[in-house]
mmCIF file of C-alpha atoms in Angstrom:
data_model
loop_
_atom_site.group_PDB
_atom_site.id
_atom_site.type_symbol
_atom_site.label_atom_id
_atom_site.label_comp_id
_atom_site.label_asym_id
_atom_site.label_seq_id
_atom_site.Cartn_x
_atom_site.Cartn_y
_atom_site.Cartn_z
ATOM 1 C CA MET P 22 25.371 24.345 -2.948
ATOM 2 C CA THR P 23 26.497 21.019 -2.764
ATOM 3 C CA SER P 24 26.437 18.701 -5.717
ATOM 4 C CA ARG P 25 23.673 16.300 -6.474
ATOM 5 C CA PRO P 26 24.600 12.318 -4.848
ATOM 6 C CA ALA P 27 23.063 9.690 -6.440
ATOM 7 C CA ILE P 28 19.220 9.420 -6.255
ATOM 8 C CA ARG P 29 17.615 6.003 -5.798
ATOM 9 C CA ALA P 30 13.761 7.198 -5.554
ATOM 10 C CA LEU P 31 11.733 10.355 -6.301
ATOM 11 C CA LEU P 32 9.081 11.780 -4.521
ATOM 12 C CA ILE P 33 7.183 14.381 -6.391
ATOM 13 C CA ASP P 34 4.794 17.066 -5.571
ATOM 14 C CA LEU P 35 1.451 17.488 -7.702
ATOM 15 C CA SER P 36 -0.361 21.169 -7.549
ATOM 16 C CA GLY P 37 2.272 24.018 -8.222
ATOM 17 C CA THR P 38 4.608 21.162 -9.085
ATOM 18 C CA ILE P 39 2.987 19.030 -11.704
ATOM 19 C CA HIS P 40 0.229 21.352 -12.027
ATOM 20 C CA VAL P 41 -1.338 24.762 -11.030
ATOM 21 C CA ALA P 42 -5.104 24.570 -11.289
ATOM 22 C CA ALA P 43 -6.442 22.917 -13.980
ATOM 23 C CA GLN P 44 -3.419 23.484 -16.353
ATOM 24 C CA PRO P 45 0.007 21.091 -16.535
ATOM 25 C CA THR P 46 3.248 23.324 -15.738
ATOM 26 C CA SER P 47 5.381 23.569 -18.643
ATOM 27 C CA GLY P 48 6.706 20.618 -19.781
ATOM 28 C CA SER P 49 5.520 18.305 -17.188
ATOM 29 C CA PRO P 50 3.692 15.509 -18.892
ATOM 30 C CA ARG P 51 6.779 14.827 -21.263
ATOM 31 C CA ALA P 52 9.024 15.010 -18.135
ATOM 32 C CA ILE P 53 6.833 12.116 -16.115
ATOM 33 C CA GLN P 54 6.958 10.144 -19.522
ATOM 34 C CA ARG P 55 10.743 10.661 -19.562
ATOM 35 C CA LEU P 56 10.986 9.131 -16.399
ATOM 36 C CA ARG P 57 8.934 6.044 -16.635
ATOM 37 C CA GLY P 58 11.216 5.194 -19.280
ATOM 38 C CA SER P 59 14.187 5.507 -17.534
ATOM 39 C CA SER P 60 14.916 3.177 -14.241
ATOM 40 C CA ILE P 61 13.786 5.851 -11.354
ATOM 41 C CA PRO P 62 11.123 4.702 -9.116
ATOM 42 C CA PHE P 63 8.956 7.458 -8.134
ATOM 43 C CA ARG P 64 5.566 8.428 -6.397
ATOM 44 C CA PHE P 65 3.289 11.386 -6.209
ATOM 45 C CA CYS P 66 2.968 13.015 -3.086
ATOM 46 C CA SER P 67 0.148 15.217 -2.861
ATOM 47 C CA ASN P 68 -1.443 17.652 0.198
ATOM 48 C CA ALA P 69 -4.221 18.210 -2.191
ATOM 49 C CA SER P 70 -7.482 17.640 -0.086
ATOM 50 C CA LYS P 71 -10.296 19.554 -2.056
ATOM 51 C CA GLU P 72 -11.465 15.998 -3.903
ATOM 52 C CA SER P 73 -10.835 12.429 -3.542
ATOM 53 C CA THR P 74 -7.521 10.393 -4.540
ATOM 54 C CA ASN P 75 -9.706 9.185 -7.319
ATOM 55 C CA ALA P 76 -11.408 12.570 -8.415
ATOM 56 C CA LEU P 77 -7.552 14.034 -8.342
ATOM 57 C CA ARG P 78 -6.088 11.355 -10.687
ATOM 58 C CA GLY P 79 -8.879 11.829 -12.783
ATOM 59 C CA LYS P 80 -8.063 15.176 -13.171
ATOM 60 C CA LEU P 81 -4.601 14.910 -13.768
ATOM 61 C CA ALA P 82 -5.533 12.429 -16.664
ATOM 62 C CA GLN P 83 -7.776 15.441 -18.331
ATOM 63 C CA MET P 84 -4.465 17.339 -18.411
ATOM 64 C CA GLY P 85 -2.679 14.931 -20.039
ATOM 65 C CA ILE P 86 -0.920 13.139 -16.835
ATOM 66 C CA GLU P 87 -0.884 9.617 -16.502
ATOM 67 C CA THR P 88 -0.451 8.173 -13.094
ATOM 68 C CA ARG P 89 -0.751 4.470 -12.105
ATOM 69 C CA ASP P 90 -2.343 2.782 -8.923
ATOM 70 C CA GLY P 91 -0.350 2.999 -6.157
ATOM 71 C CA GLU P 92 1.523 6.049 -7.465
ATOM 72 C CA VAL P 93 -0.134 8.824 -6.009
ATOM 73 C CA TRP P 94 -0.309 8.888 -2.256
ATOM 74 C CA THR P 95 -2.408 12.124 -0.577
ATOM 75 C CA SER P 96 -3.130 13.164 2.689
ATOM 76 C CA VAL P 97 -7.002 12.307 2.025
ATOM 77 C CA SER P 98 -5.951 8.877 2.263
ATOM 78 C CA ALA P 99 -3.459 9.950 5.293
ATOM 79 C CA VAL P 100 -6.496 10.736 6.778
ATOM 80 C CA HIS P 101 -8.630 7.431 6.240
ATOM 81 C CA SER P 102 -6.006 5.792 7.902
ATOM 82 C CA ALA P 103 -5.457 7.772 10.684
ATOM 83 C CA LEU P 104 -9.639 7.618 11.621
ATOM 84 C CA ARG P 105 -9.102 3.850 11.064
ATOM 85 C CA GLU P 106 -6.138 3.934 13.672
ATOM 86 C CA LYS P 107 -8.328 5.956 16.029
ATOM 87 C CA GLY P 108 -11.187 3.625 16.119
ATOM 88 C CA VAL P 109 -13.422 6.825 15.352
ATOM 89 C CA LYS P 110 -16.920 5.852 14.960
ATOM 90 C CA ARG P 111 -18.782 9.673 13.747
ATOM 91 C CA PRO P 112 -16.103 12.072 12.665
ATOM 92 C CA LEU P 113 -17.151 15.533 11.413
ATOM 93 C CA VAL P 114 -15.209 16.278 8.292
ATOM 94 C CA LEU P 115 -15.145 19.743 6.718
ATOM 95 C CA ALA P 116 -14.317 18.502 2.769
ATOM 96 C CA SER P 117 -15.898 17.929 -0.360
ATOM 97 C CA GLU P 118 -18.079 15.202 -0.788
ATOM 98 C CA SER P 119 -15.628 13.100 -2.569
ATOM 99 C CA ALA P 120 -12.953 13.701 -0.227
ATOM 100 C CA ALA P 121 -15.178 13.158 2.937
ATOM 101 C CA GLU P 122 -16.308 9.760 1.474
ATOM 102 C CA GLU P 123 -12.747 8.835 1.016
ATOM 103 C CA CYS P 124 -11.556 9.964 4.378
ATOM 104 C CA ARG P 125 -14.971 8.021 5.933
ATOM 105 C CA ARG P 126 -14.482 5.106 4.090
ATOM 106 C CA GLY P 127 -15.434 1.848 5.971
ATOM 107 C CA ILE P 128 -17.170 4.476 9.100
ATOM 108 C CA PRO P 129 -20.884 4.241 8.883
ATOM 109 C CA ASP P 130 -22.193 7.685 9.621
ATOM 110 C CA ASP P 131 -24.890 6.650 11.764
ATOM 111 C CA PRO P 132 -26.909 9.689 12.868
ATOM 112 C CA THR P 133 -27.632 8.133 16.654
ATOM 113 C CA LEU P 134 -23.711 8.507 17.805
ATOM 114 C CA PRO P 135 -22.084 11.749 18.562
ATOM 115 C CA TYR P 136 -19.169 13.349 16.940
ATOM 116 C CA ASP P 137 -15.935 12.023 18.326
ATOM 117 C CA SER P 138 -13.739 13.931 16.167
ATOM 118 C CA VAL P 139 -13.278 16.827 13.747
ATOM 119 C CA VAL P 140 -10.899 16.457 10.032
ATOM 120 C CA VAL P 141 -10.436 19.425 8.382
ATOM 121 C CA ALA P 142 -9.317 19.359 4.425
ATOM 122 C CA PHE P 143 -9.027 21.946 2.105
ATOM 123 C CA ALA P 144 -12.641 22.575 1.730
ATOM 124 C CA PRO P 145 -13.357 26.377 0.662
ATOM 125 C CA ALA P 146 -16.860 26.259 0.367
ATOM 126 C CA GLN P 147 -17.123 25.023 3.646
ATOM 127 C CA PHE P 148 -14.780 27.407 5.637
ATOM 128 C CA ASP P 149 -17.927 29.778 7.024
ATOM 129 C CA TYR P 150 -19.277 30.487 10.588
ATOM 130 C CA ALA P 151 -21.686 28.115 10.738
ATOM 131 C CA ALA P 152 -19.414 24.946 10.097
ATOM 132 C CA LEU P 153 -16.257 26.247 11.911
ATOM 133 C CA ASN P 154 -18.541 26.718 14.833
ATOM 134 C CA ALA P 155 -19.877 23.392 14.759
ATOM 135 C CA ALA P 156 -16.495 22.027 14.345
ATOM 136 C CA PHE P 157 -15.578 24.059 17.444
ATOM 137 C CA ARG P 158 -18.547 22.694 19.736
ATOM 138 C CA VAL P 159 -17.572 19.404 18.908
ATOM 139 C CA LEU P 160 -14.467 19.640 20.009
ATOM 140 C CA MET P 161 -15.280 21.218 23.205
ATOM 141 C CA SER P 162 -17.944 18.405 23.733
ATOM 142 C CA GLU P 163 -21.127 21.178 23.136
ATOM 143 C CA HIS P 164 -22.238 19.905 20.028
ATOM 144 C CA ARG P 165 -26.135 18.956 19.794
ATOM 145 C CA SER P 166 -25.245 15.167 18.705
ATOM 146 C CA GLN P 167 -23.526 15.115 22.109
ATOM 147 C CA ARG P 168 -25.646 16.065 24.429
ATOM 148 C CA GLY P 169 -26.750 13.366 27.037
ATOM 149 C CA HIS P 170 -22.967 11.924 26.387
ATOM 150 C CA SER P 171 -20.106 11.639 28.755
ATOM 151 C CA ARG P 172 -17.657 14.379 27.471
ATOM 152 C CA LEU P 173 -15.485 13.342 24.865
ATOM 153 C CA ASN P 174 -11.874 13.953 23.980
ATOM 154 C CA CYS P 175 -12.091 14.530 20.230
ATOM 155 C CA PRO P 176 -9.367 15.008 18.292
ATOM 156 C CA LEU P 177 -9.108 17.384 15.556
ATOM 157 C CA ILE P 178 -7.188 15.933 12.382
ATOM 158 C CA ALA P 179 -5.997 18.545 9.631
ATOM 159 C CA THR P 180 -4.416 16.731 6.470
ATOM 160 C CA HIS P 181 -2.186 19.596 6.324
ATOM 161 C CA ARG P 182 -1.394 23.118 7.671
ATOM 162 C CA SER P 183 -0.212 25.175 4.311
ATOM 163 C CA ARG P 184 -0.941 28.956 4.870
ATOM 164 C CA TYR P 185 -1.745 29.467 1.328
ATOM 165 C CA ILE P 186 -2.095 28.077 -2.121
ATOM 166 C CA GLY P 187 -0.981 28.946 -5.741
ATOM 167 C CA ASP P 188 -4.097 29.959 -7.395
ATOM 168 C CA SER P 189 -5.498 29.743 -11.095
ATOM 169 C CA ASP P 190 -5.201 32.930 -11.548
ATOM 170 C CA GLY P 191 -1.450 33.227 -10.320
ATOM 171 C CA ALA P 192 -2.096 34.773 -7.145
ATOM 172 C CA LEU P 193 -2.052 33.623 -3.790
ATOM 173 C CA SER P 194 -5.182 32.171 -1.786
ATOM 174 C CA LEU P 195 -5.976 31.027 1.459
ATOM 175 C CA GLY P 196 -4.938 27.236 2.299
ATOM 176 C CA PRO P 197 -6.547 25.422 5.113
ATOM 177 C CA GLY P 198 -3.870 26.287 7.484
ATOM 178 C CA PRO P 199 -5.717 29.523 9.012
ATOM 179 C CA PHE P 200 -8.988 28.019 9.998
ATOM 180 C CA VAL P 201 -7.085 24.692 11.475
ATOM 181 C CA ALA P 202 -5.160 27.377 13.650
ATOM 182 C CA ALA P 203 -8.465 29.201 14.213
ATOM 183 C CA LEU P 204 -9.853 26.141 15.557
ATOM 184 C CA GLU P 205 -6.960 25.046 17.574
ATOM 185 C CA ASN P 206 -6.757 29.027 19.274
ATOM 186 C CA ALA P 207 -10.507 28.416 20.072
ATOM 187 C CA SER P 208 -10.829 24.872 21.260
ATOM 188 C CA GLY P 209 -6.790 24.702 22.913
ATOM 189 C CA ARG P 210 -6.342 21.392 20.919
ATOM 190 C CA ASN P 211 -3.522 20.974 18.760
ATOM 191 C CA ALA P 212 -4.394 19.613 15.335
ATOM 192 C CA GLU P 213 -2.810 16.365 14.596
ATOM 193 C CA ILE P 214 -1.310 16.870 10.588
ATOM 194 C CA VAL P 215 -1.288 13.415 8.548
ATOM 195 C CA GLY P 216 -0.532 14.978 5.317
ATOM 196 C CA LYS P 217 3.201 16.502 4.310
ATOM 197 C CA PRO P 218 5.676 17.465 5.604
ATOM 198 C CA GLU P 219 4.881 14.858 8.506
ATOM 199 C CA ARG P 220 7.522 12.207 8.933
ATOM 200 C CA ARG P 221 4.507 9.346 9.270
ATOM 201 C CA PHE P 222 3.099 10.510 5.837
ATOM 202 C CA PHE P 223 6.826 10.301 3.832
ATOM 203 C CA GLU P 224 7.514 6.886 5.571
ATOM 204 C CA LEU P 225 4.131 5.638 4.231
ATOM 205 C CA VAL P 226 4.998 6.564 0.681
ATOM 206 C CA LEU P 227 8.737 5.091 1.239
ATOM 207 C CA ASN P 228 7.364 1.610 2.307
ATOM 208 C CA SER P 229 5.336 1.701 -1.171
ATOM 209 C CA LEU P 230 8.769 1.937 -3.177
ATOM 210 C CA GLU P 231 10.910 -0.976 -1.163
ATOM 211 C CA SER P 232 10.651 -3.186 -3.578
ATOM 212 C CA GLU P 233 11.352 -0.914 -6.309
ATOM 213 C CA THR P 234 14.563 0.768 -4.503
ATOM 214 C CA GLN P 235 15.889 -2.731 -2.911
ATOM 215 C CA GLY P 236 19.850 -2.965 -4.270
ATOM 216 C CA ARG P 237 19.910 0.519 -5.405
ATOM 217 C CA ASP P 238 22.680 3.135 -3.957
ATOM 218 C CA GLY P 239 21.596 7.127 -3.232
ATOM 219 C CA VAL P 240 19.242 8.967 -1.335
ATOM 220 C CA VAL P 241 15.555 9.862 -2.057
ATOM 221 C CA ALA P 242 14.938 13.164 -3.840
ATOM 222 C CA ILE P 243 11.725 15.023 -3.043
ATOM 223 C CA ILE P 244 10.492 17.948 -5.522
ATOM 224 C CA GLY P 245 7.827 20.729 -4.682
ATOM 225 C CA ASP P 246 7.548 24.127 -5.182
ATOM 226 C CA ASP P 247 6.749 24.552 -0.912
ATOM 227 C CA VAL P 248 9.954 24.804 0.857
ATOM 228 C CA GLN P 249 8.240 24.041 4.310
ATOM 229 C CA SER P 250 5.049 22.308 3.437
ATOM 230 C CA ASP P 251 7.163 20.104 0.979
ATOM 231 C CA LEU P 252 10.333 20.226 1.856
ATOM 232 C CA GLY P 253 10.736 20.461 5.497
ATOM 233 C CA GLY P 254 10.169 18.654 8.568
ATOM 234 C CA GLY P 255 9.923 15.135 8.028
ATOM 235 C CA ALA P 256 11.779 15.230 4.354
ATOM 236 C CA VAL P 257 14.985 16.848 6.637
ATOM 237 C CA ASP P 258 14.608 14.548 9.095
ATOM 238 C CA LEU P 259 14.428 11.757 6.646
ATOM 239 C CA GLY P 260 17.568 13.221 4.798
ATOM 240 C CA PHE P 261 15.852 13.626 1.530
ATOM 241 C CA TRP P 262 17.617 15.833 -1.273
ATOM 242 C CA ARG P 263 15.072 18.654 -1.184
ATOM 243 C CA VAL P 264 14.656 20.317 -4.718
ATOM 244 C CA LEU P 265 12.751 23.309 -4.643
ATOM 245 C CA VAL P 266 10.881 24.544 -8.193
ATOM 246 C CA ARG P 267 9.810 28.300 -8.869
ATOM 247 C CA SER P 268 6.310 27.240 -10.050
ATOM 248 C CA GLY P 269 2.983 27.392 -8.227
ATOM 249 C CA LYS P 270 3.092 29.026 -5.010
ATOM 250 C CA TYR P 271 6.868 29.686 -5.154
ATOM 251 C CA ARG P 272 8.056 33.226 -4.420
ATOM 252 C CA GLU P 273 11.634 35.018 -4.717
ATOM 253 C CA GLY P 274 13.330 34.452 -1.655
ATOM 254 C CA ASP P 275 11.212 31.778 0.160
ATOM 255 C CA GLU P 276 14.089 29.854 0.269
ATOM 256 C CA THR P 277 16.095 32.172 2.665
ATOM 257 C CA ARG P 278 13.249 33.573 4.991
ATOM 258 C CA GLU P 279 13.929 33.107 8.607
ATOM 259 C CA GLY P 280 13.613 29.661 9.861
ATOM 260 C CA VAL P 281 13.300 27.617 6.654
ATOM 261 C CA LYS P 282 16.152 25.325 5.780
ATOM 262 C CA GLN P 283 17.024 26.222 2.668
ATOM 263 C CA PRO P 284 16.976 23.261 0.084
ATOM 264 C CA ASP P 285 19.767 21.439 -1.449
ATOM 265 C CA GLU P 286 18.692 22.559 -5.189
ATOM 266 C CA ILE P 287 16.610 25.105 -6.761
ATOM 267 C CA CYS P 288 15.140 24.614 -10.684
ATOM 268 C CA ASP P 289 13.186 26.383 -12.566
ATOM 269 C CA SER P 290 10.628 23.914 -13.000
ATOM 270 C CA PHE P 291 9.822 20.257 -12.347
ATOM 271 C CA ALA P 292 10.564 19.925 -16.264
ATOM 272 C CA SER P 293 14.067 21.481 -15.856
ATOM 273 C CA PHE P 294 15.151 19.053 -13.150
ATOM 274 C CA VAL P 295 13.925 16.227 -14.954
ATOM 275 C CA GLU P 296 15.796 17.343 -18.039
ATOM 276 C CA ASN P 297 18.861 18.122 -16.008
ATOM 277 C CA PHE P 298 18.415 14.791 -13.869
ATOM 278 C CA LEU P 299 17.969 12.170 -16.812
ATOM 279 C CA GLY P 300 20.661 14.034 -18.856
ATOM 280 C CA GLU P 301 23.650 13.278 -16.564
#
């Protein structure tokens, strides 16, 4: 691997990198404190969609991980922006209560209107036949709420398509990706992914860093435990320095799988990366 270039800002994954379930990864709270004491601006970029952004911040605080306003960017907040841009009037949202509220913020839930879109977040309790079939019917314009209305071209919007996540017991569990793929396959529609690793998601985050990085030389680095969902796609297109950590969902050999663009750097943990980075 080539030597690390000058870095002007950091984008940091949360689940699997900073914490796993309700436990921080080793040394991550102190590493974040060290970053705050440096001159390097950073943002947390998360595909977490089991709860709202505010609920996620509360959970992080309970682990001793401090976040500040404007620092945490999630795929749930990206869904909200996408729905507003599309002028959606009544989305069917497969998400937890708090995540669904954030997705629909400012969009009144009018039961007299037909569902006109489907949103899939990470909602394990809702990934059953009845809920997925309801979403399928919305996409096919055959849901009971759509009877008597002209056929709708309903978009399928997903927070991300990760196939699996690292779970609290240390094993892997299904992510939302297989359920998104099932709806795509059945309906013939392609999902619009709004979280990582989409270029547009990263560009929104970079815009928030513009004033803090003005006049700074170097590249943006992104740190995560998933070589595809964290470090692929837009991260490659935008020329990020891509750092893979061996925590969370990481498994030996992930970086050399067929079709994967190898990371620029591999570290044992987020804390070890920060220690090396700030020690330079």
